[in-house]
mmCIF file of C-alpha atoms in Angstrom:
data_model
loop_
_atom_site.group_PDB
_atom_site.id
_atom_site.type_symbol
_atom_site.label_atom_id
_atom_site.label_comp_id
_atom_site.label_asym_id
_atom_site.label_seq_id
_atom_site.Cartn_x
_atom_site.Cartn_y
_atom_site.Cartn_z
ATOM 1 C CA MET G 1 -19.021 57.248 -11.389
ATOM 2 C CA GLY G 2 -17.130 58.643 -14.322
ATOM 3 C CA TYR G 3 -13.573 59.945 -14.108
ATOM 4 C CA ASP G 4 -11.951 62.610 -16.220
ATOM 5 C CA GLY G 5 -8.406 61.640 -15.300
ATOM 6 C CA GLU G 6 -6.196 59.028 -16.874
ATOM 7 C CA LEU G 7 -6.505 55.924 -14.697
ATOM 8 C CA ILE G 8 -3.417 53.757 -14.956
ATOM 9 C CA VAL G 9 -3.832 51.076 -12.310
ATOM 10 C CA TRP G 10 -7.006 50.076 -10.492
ATOM 11 C CA GLU G 11 -6.842 48.151 -7.235
ATOM 12 C CA ASN G 12 -10.070 46.585 -8.505
ATOM 13 C CA ARG G 13 -12.010 47.482 -5.390
ATOM 14 C CA GLN G 14 -15.149 49.539 -5.829
ATOM 15 C CA VAL G 15 -18.344 49.082 -3.850
ATOM 16 C CA ARG G 16 -21.452 51.133 -4.483
ATOM 17 C CA SER G 17 -25.120 51.615 -3.826
ATOM 18 C CA ALA G 18 -27.399 54.187 -5.433
ATOM 19 C CA ARG G 19 -26.245 56.772 -2.866
ATOM 20 C CA VAL G 20 -22.730 55.820 -1.747
ATOM 21 C CA CYS G 21 -19.561 54.770 -3.548
ATOM 22 C CA LEU G 22 -16.382 53.406 -1.940
ATOM 23 C CA GLY G 23 -13.324 52.904 -4.096
ATOM 24 C CA GLU G 24 -9.567 52.686 -4.406
ATOM 25 C CA VAL G 25 -7.237 53.659 -7.246
ATOM 26 C CA VAL G 26 -3.567 54.130 -8.152
ATOM 27 C CA TYR G 27 -2.413 56.910 -10.499
ATOM 28 C CA GLU G 28 0.854 56.628 -12.371
ATOM 29 C CA ALA G 29 3.469 59.393 -11.998
ATOM 30 C CA GLY G 30 2.289 62.598 -13.641
ATOM 31 C CA GLY G 31 -1.388 61.721 -13.414
ATOM 32 C CA GLN G 32 -4.000 64.447 -13.716
ATOM 33 C CA CYS G 33 -7.743 64.602 -13.195
ATOM 34 C CA GLY G 34 -10.116 67.405 -14.105
ATOM 35 C CA PRO G 35 -11.138 70.073 -14.301
ATOM 36 C CA ARG G 36 -14.413 68.781 -12.972
ATOM 37 C CA ASN G 37 -17.373 69.864 -10.848
ATOM 38 C CA GLN G 38 -18.034 68.343 -7.448
ATOM 39 C CA ARG G 39 -21.403 66.664 -6.914
ATOM 40 C CA ASP G 40 -21.086 64.718 -3.654
ATOM 41 C CA PHE G 41 -19.811 64.866 -0.118
ATOM 42 C CA GLN G 42 -16.562 62.946 -0.305
ATOM 43 C CA LEU G 43 -13.652 61.839 1.838
ATOM 44 C CA VAL G 44 -10.297 61.096 0.189
ATOM 45 C CA PHE G 45 -7.710 58.955 1.971
ATOM 46 C CA LEU G 46 -4.158 59.403 0.669
ATOM 47 C CA HIS G 47 -2.047 56.288 1.281
ATOM 48 C CA SER G 48 1.092 57.171 -0.690
ATOM 49 C CA GLY G 49 2.366 59.641 -3.268
ATOM 50 C CA GLU G 50 1.261 63.261 -3.588
ATOM 51 C CA LEU G 51 -2.034 65.003 -4.228
ATOM 52 C CA ASN G 52 -2.358 68.713 -5.026
ATOM 53 C CA VAL G 53 -5.851 70.062 -5.587
ATOM 54 C CA ALA G 54 -7.072 73.331 -7.044
ATOM 55 C CA VAL G 55 -10.553 74.036 -5.677
ATOM 56 C CA ASP G 56 -11.919 77.071 -7.488
ATOM 57 C CA THR G 57 -9.174 79.647 -6.773
ATOM 58 C CA ARG G 58 -7.613 77.871 -3.796
ATOM 59 C CA GLN G 59 -4.693 75.452 -3.772
ATOM 60 C CA HIS G 60 -4.553 72.540 -1.321
ATOM 61 C CA GLN G 61 -2.151 69.692 -0.668
ATOM 62 C CA LEU G 62 -3.129 66.367 0.905
ATOM 63 C CA ARG G 63 -0.346 64.430 2.632
ATOM 64 C CA PRO G 64 -0.058 60.633 2.999
ATOM 65 C CA GLY G 65 -1.770 59.414 6.146
ATOM 66 C CA HIS G 66 -4.346 62.218 5.956
ATOM 67 C CA VAL G 67 -7.957 62.338 4.822
ATOM 68 C CA GLY G 68 -9.405 65.291 2.910
ATOM 69 C CA LEU G 69 -12.995 66.499 2.939
ATOM 70 C CA PHE G 70 -14.551 67.520 -0.385
ATOM 71 C CA LEU G 71 -17.886 69.374 -0.445
ATOM 72 C CA PRO G 72 -20.364 69.777 -3.309
ATOM 73 C CA GLY G 73 -20.381 72.845 -5.486
ATOM 74 C CA GLY G 74 -16.844 73.701 -6.593
ATOM 75 C CA GLY G 75 -14.646 73.279 -9.631
ATOM 76 C CA GLU G 76 -11.604 71.055 -9.074
ATOM 77 C CA HIS G 77 -8.412 69.941 -10.695
ATOM 78 C CA PHE G 78 -6.176 67.179 -9.296
ATOM 79 C CA SER G 79 -2.448 66.778 -9.854
ATOM 80 C CA PHE G 80 -0.602 63.708 -8.627
ATOM 81 C CA SER G 81 3.092 63.051 -7.980
ATOM 82 C CA THR G 82 5.290 63.567 -11.045
ATOM 83 C CA THR G 83 7.875 61.027 -9.831
ATOM 84 C CA HIS G 84 5.942 58.247 -8.048
ATOM 85 C CA THR G 85 2.603 56.453 -8.220
ATOM 86 C CA THR G 86 -0.144 57.853 -5.998
ATOM 87 C CA HIS G 87 -2.475 55.529 -4.128
ATOM 88 C CA HIS G 88 -5.723 56.763 -2.598
ATOM 89 C CA SER G 89 -9.181 55.595 -1.551
ATOM 90 C CA TRP G 90 -12.444 57.506 -1.331
ATOM 91 C CA CYS G 91 -15.979 57.500 -0.039
ATOM 92 C CA SER G 92 -18.574 59.660 -1.801
ATOM 93 C CA VAL G 93 -22.123 60.196 -0.566
ATOM 94 C CA ALA G 94 -24.984 61.808 -2.485
ATOM 95 C CA PRO G 95 -25.986 65.147 -0.875
ATOM 96 C CA ALA G 96 -29.676 64.182 -0.611
ATOM 97 C CA TYR G 97 -28.681 61.287 1.678
ATOM 98 C CA VAL G 98 -26.696 63.434 4.156
ATOM 99 C CA PRO G 99 -28.841 64.695 7.077
ATOM 100 C CA ALA G 100 -29.015 68.460 7.475
ATOM 101 C CA GLU G 101 -27.262 68.497 10.859
ATOM 102 C CA LEU G 102 -24.357 66.463 9.489
ATOM 103 C CA ARG G 103 -24.141 68.766 6.461
ATOM 104 C CA GLN G 104 -23.789 71.727 8.823
ATOM 105 C CA GLN G 105 -21.014 69.969 10.761
ATOM 106 C CA LEU G 106 -19.126 69.073 7.597
ATOM 107 C CA GLU G 107 -19.377 72.596 6.207
ATOM 108 C CA ASN G 108 -17.669 73.839 9.383
ATOM 109 C CA ALA G 109 -15.082 71.036 9.514
ATOM 110 C CA PRO G 110 -11.441 71.488 8.452
ATOM 111 C CA PRO G 111 -10.491 70.574 4.867
ATOM 112 C CA SER G 112 -8.239 67.737 6.031
ATOM 113 C CA GLN G 113 -7.052 65.907 9.135
ATOM 114 C CA VAL G 114 -4.960 62.945 10.205
ATOM 115 C CA CYS G 115 -6.760 59.697 9.405
ATOM 116 C CA ASN G 116 -7.560 58.095 12.761
ATOM 117 C CA ASP G 117 -8.130 54.434 13.574
ATOM 118 C CA LEU G 118 -11.927 54.704 13.433
ATOM 119 C CA LEU G 119 -11.887 56.044 9.871
ATOM 120 C CA ARG G 120 -9.309 53.477 8.771
ATOM 121 C CA ARG G 121 -11.365 50.588 10.128
ATOM 122 C CA LEU G 122 -14.606 51.830 8.595
ATOM 123 C CA LEU G 123 -12.956 52.327 5.202
ATOM 124 C CA ALA G 124 -11.333 48.880 5.304
ATOM 125 C CA ALA G 125 -14.642 47.260 6.234
ATOM 126 C CA GLY G 126 -16.408 48.988 3.363
ATOM 127 C CA LEU G 127 -13.802 48.076 0.768
ATOM 128 C CA THR G 128 -13.916 44.397 1.725
ATOM 129 C CA LEU G 129 -17.651 44.132 1.038
ATOM 130 C CA ASP G 130 -18.744 42.100 -1.954
ATOM 131 C CA GLN G 131 -20.326 44.129 -4.734
ATOM 132 C CA SER G 132 -23.878 42.990 -4.263
ATOM 133 C CA ALA G 133 -27.119 43.964 -5.933
ATOM 134 C CA SER G 134 -29.123 42.914 -2.848
ATOM 135 C CA GLU G 135 -31.058 45.488 -0.852
ATOM 136 C CA LEU G 136 -29.297 44.400 2.329
ATOM 137 C CA GLY G 137 -25.861 44.806 0.757
ATOM 138 C CA HIS G 138 -26.705 48.302 -0.446
ATOM 139 C CA SER G 139 -27.987 49.210 3.019
ATOM 140 C CA VAL G 140 -24.632 48.224 4.546
ATOM 141 C CA VAL G 141 -22.787 50.391 2.010
ATOM 142 C CA ASP G 142 -25.101 53.316 2.797
ATOM 143 C CA HIS G 143 -24.527 53.009 6.539
ATOM 144 C CA ILE G 144 -20.751 52.825 6.175
ATOM 145 C CA GLY G 145 -20.778 55.927 3.986
ATOM 146 C CA LEU G 146 -22.685 57.955 6.578
ATOM 147 C CA ALA G 147 -20.551 56.507 9.378
ATOM 148 C CA LEU G 148 -17.393 57.713 7.629
ATOM 149 C CA LEU G 149 -18.760 61.243 7.198
ATOM 150 C CA THR G 150 -19.966 61.295 10.801
ATOM 151 C CA GLY G 151 -16.628 59.979 12.036
ATOM 152 C CA TYR G 152 -14.819 62.738 10.169
ATOM 153 C CA ALA G 153 -17.099 65.411 11.647
ATOM 154 C CA MET G 154 -16.731 64.013 15.169
ATOM 155 C CA SER G 155 -12.970 63.707 15.074
ATOM 156 C CA ALA G 156 -12.495 67.161 13.507
ATOM 157 C CA ASP G 157 -13.093 68.828 16.866
ATOM 158 C CA GLU G 158 -10.383 66.663 18.393
ATOM 159 C CA GLN G 159 -7.777 67.896 15.902
ATOM 160 C CA VAL G 160 -6.588 70.649 18.236
ATOM 161 C CA ASP G 161 -3.128 70.887 19.716
ATOM 162 C CA ASP G 162 -4.333 71.530 23.255
ATOM 163 C CA VAL G 163 -5.411 68.316 25.019
ATOM 164 C CA VAL G 164 -7.404 70.315 27.574
ATOM 165 C CA VAL G 165 -9.438 72.037 24.854
ATOM 166 C CA ALA G 166 -10.019 68.704 23.095
ATOM 167 C CA LYS G 167 -11.364 67.170 26.336
ATOM 168 C CA ALA G 168 -13.676 70.129 26.882
ATOM 169 C CA ILE G 169 -14.975 70.007 23.305
ATOM 170 C CA ARG G 170 -15.667 66.291 23.599
ATOM 171 C CA TYR G 171 -17.604 66.864 26.817
ATOM 172 C CA LEU G 172 -19.566 69.789 25.389
ATOM 173 C CA HIS G 173 -20.680 67.785 22.357
ATOM 174 C CA GLN G 174 -21.765 64.880 24.559
ATOM 175 C CA HIS G 175 -23.735 67.150 26.935
ATOM 176 C CA LEU G 176 -24.633 70.003 24.584
ATOM 177 C CA LEU G 177 -28.303 70.248 25.586
ATOM 178 C CA GLU G 178 -27.736 70.044 29.347
ATOM 179 C CA PRO G 179 -28.192 73.399 31.134
ATOM 180 C CA ASP G 180 -24.968 73.071 33.149
ATOM 181 C CA CYS G 181 -22.667 71.790 30.364
ATOM 182 C CA LEU G 182 -20.575 74.974 30.443
ATOM 183 C CA GLN G 183 -20.209 74.825 34.218
ATOM 184 C CA GLN G 184 -19.066 71.208 34.013
ATOM 185 C CA ALA G 185 -16.804 71.433 30.955
ATOM 186 C CA HIS G 186 -13.807 72.823 32.839
ATOM 187 C CA VAL G 187 -14.223 70.056 35.453
ATOM 188 C CA ALA G 188 -14.167 67.425 32.694
ATOM 189 C CA ALA G 189 -11.062 69.100 31.227
ATOM 190 C CA GLY G 190 -9.340 69.224 34.618
ATOM 191 C CA VAL G 191 -8.686 72.977 34.729
ATOM 192 C CA SER G 192 -10.251 76.108 36.195
ATOM 193 C CA ARG G 193 -12.964 78.022 34.364
ATOM 194 C CA ASN G 194 -10.658 80.939 33.603
ATOM 195 C CA THR G 195 -7.907 78.632 32.359
ATOM 196 C CA LEU G 196 -10.321 76.904 29.970
ATOM 197 C CA ILE G 197 -11.527 80.255 28.617
ATOM 198 C CA SER G 198 -7.934 81.365 28.015
ATOM 199 C CA ARG G 199 -6.970 78.137 26.267
ATOM 200 C CA PHE G 200 -10.115 78.186 24.119
ATOM 201 C CA ARG G 201 -9.209 81.675 22.962
ATOM 202 C CA ASN G 202 -5.664 80.601 22.125
ATOM 203 C CA GLN G 203 -6.802 77.540 20.174
ATOM 204 C CA LEU G 204 -10.139 78.500 18.604
ATOM 205 C CA LYS G 205 -10.301 82.314 18.859
ATOM 206 C CA THR G 206 -13.560 82.035 20.806
ATOM 207 C CA THR G 207 -14.828 81.217 24.297
ATOM 208 C CA PRO G 208 -16.494 78.011 25.536
ATOM 209 C CA ALA G 209 -19.813 79.858 25.877
ATOM 210 C CA ARG G 210 -19.764 81.179 22.312
ATOM 211 C CA TYR G 211 -18.715 77.738 21.079
ATOM 212 C CA VAL G 212 -21.713 76.105 22.819
ATOM 213 C CA TRP G 213 -24.221 78.640 21.534
ATOM 214 C CA ARG G 214 -22.915 78.305 17.996
ATOM 215 C CA CYS G 215 -23.248 74.500 18.167
ATOM 216 C CA ARG G 216 -26.781 74.803 19.530
ATOM 217 C CA THR G 217 -27.664 77.304 16.828
ATOM 218 C CA GLU G 218 -26.313 75.024 14.090
ATOM 219 C CA ARG G 219 -28.387 72.167 15.480
ATOM 220 C CA GLY G 220 -31.450 74.410 15.391
ATOM 221 C CA ILE G 221 -30.728 75.448 11.797
ATOM 222 C CA ALA G 222 -30.663 71.784 10.822
ATOM 223 C CA LEU G 223 -34.051 71.240 12.479
ATOM 224 C CA LEU G 224 -35.477 74.292 10.698
ATOM 225 C CA THR G 225 -34.668 72.786 7.323
ATOM 226 C CA GLU G 226 -35.687 69.191 7.991
ATOM 227 C CA THR G 227 -38.625 69.278 10.455
ATOM 228 C CA SER G 228 -41.977 71.025 10.791
ATOM 229 C CA GLN G 229 -41.455 71.948 14.449
ATOM 230 C CA THR G 230 -42.226 75.528 15.375
ATOM 231 C CA ILE G 231 -39.363 77.945 15.917
ATOM 232 C CA ALA G 232 -40.147 78.035 19.632
ATOM 233 C CA GLU G 233 -40.137 74.221 19.856
ATOM 234 C CA ILE G 234 -36.775 74.068 18.087
ATOM 235 C CA ALA G 235 -35.313 76.762 20.333
ATOM 236 C CA TYR G 236 -36.261 74.929 23.517
ATOM 237 C CA ALA G 237 -35.193 71.557 22.095
ATOM 238 C CA CYS G 238 -31.723 72.968 21.343
ATOM 239 C CA GLY G 239 -31.138 74.355 24.820
ATOM 240 C CA PHE G 240 -32.249 77.969 24.382
ATOM 241 C CA ARG G 241 -34.075 79.712 27.218
ATOM 242 C CA ASP G 242 -36.368 81.535 24.809
ATOM 243 C CA PRO G 243 -36.991 81.645 21.033
ATOM 244 C CA PHE G 244 -35.823 85.268 20.795
ATOM 245 C CA HIS G 245 -32.286 84.304 21.791
ATOM 246 C CA PHE G 246 -32.316 81.545 19.178
ATOM 247 C CA SER G 247 -33.634 83.920 16.500
ATOM 248 C CA ARG G 248 -30.924 86.503 17.249
ATOM 249 C CA LEU G 249 -28.145 83.930 16.906
ATOM 250 C CA VAL G 250 -29.599 82.448 13.714
ATOM 251 C CA LYS G 251 -29.697 85.891 12.153
ATOM 252 C CA ALA G 252 -26.138 86.632 13.337
ATOM 253 C CA LEU G 253 -24.901 83.371 11.809
ATOM 254 C CA GLN G 254 -26.976 83.248 8.622
ATOM 255 C CA GLY G 255 -27.934 86.864 8.015
ATOM 256 C CA ILE G 256 -31.691 86.211 7.948
ATOM 257 C CA SER G 257 -34.424 85.211 10.397
ATOM 258 C CA PRO G 258 -35.309 81.570 11.192
ATOM 259 C CA GLN G 259 -38.610 81.993 9.343
ATOM 260 C CA SER G 260 -36.884 83.225 6.181
ATOM 261 C CA LEU G 261 -34.314 80.464 6.471
ATOM 262 C CA ARG G 262 -37.034 77.852 6.699
ATOM 263 C CA GLN G 263 -38.811 79.265 3.645
ATOM 264 C CA GLN G 264 -35.588 78.972 1.650
ATOM 265 C CA GLY G 265 -35.072 75.428 2.896
ATOM 266 C CA ARG G 266 -31.323 75.887 3.394
ATOM 267 C CA PRO G 267 -28.776 78.272 4.960
ATOM 268 C CA THR G 268 -28.277 81.502 3.052
ATOM 269 C CA THR G 269 -24.520 81.690 3.426
ATOM 270 C CA GLU G 270 -22.300 79.782 1.038
ATOM 271 C CA PRO G 271 -20.132 77.123 2.698
ATOM 272 C CA THR G 272 -16.469 77.928 3.066
ATOM 273 C CA PRO G 273 -14.608 76.340 0.132
ATOM 274 C CA ARG G 274 -13.049 73.054 1.245
ATOM 275 C CA PHE G 275 -11.326 70.086 -0.252
ATOM 276 C CA ARG G 276 -13.779 68.456 -2.532
ATOM 277 C CA ARG G 277 -14.139 65.444 -4.720
ATOM 278 C CA SER G 278 -11.358 63.005 -5.357
ATOM 279 C CA PRO G 279 -10.988 61.399 -8.731
#
């Protein structure tokens, strides 16, 4: 992949397949990259130094020990520390390789979060791979790339201050399609139903019920764009009691009916601007 910035020091670790690239680089003090257009889904891991990013009209800062999420479609400009070297790694994945459901999760994920142990281990494993032209080697790179994106999406819901809410969210995602997941979520979180509702509102500005129905709707939207199942089949598969309920929530979330959404082949709303590609 080409870079517009001035690369001063490479750590000489870059592993790629046709769809995924893992790499590591060090920029000298005062380094710049861009402006450039984002093409991939990408995670950027900042190890040391400073990284300030202009994404379209928004300004973002990534701190050491954090990982930033960069989505396709925006213009970007990167500015590194003016006094110290900046060391970061990245994983970029071609959009066509990212499943629709994962794309939906990433588009709703926060622009950055603390890099947890799972992401660190996956990144380290990927960067230690030999650059191989073999089909098997490329397959391993592909799987690590998707695992990193999935790990980011999964851990994003745990980046809440309230431990009770985090426990409930984890349970809801694990049991999303079960009819009684809402009734059991407060038990898994160790609090009363009313307490969980109150703490959800404080943390996420929504209720557990609305959170569940949004997650189910997003799963259905993914199935609309990547399967040939009927709308009714998708509704029932995603935990809806009837297809009319599913259709109402799809229209509330996307602004158009499931049928129109399927004809377009993608959601109609533009994703919220996030951190995007690292140099």
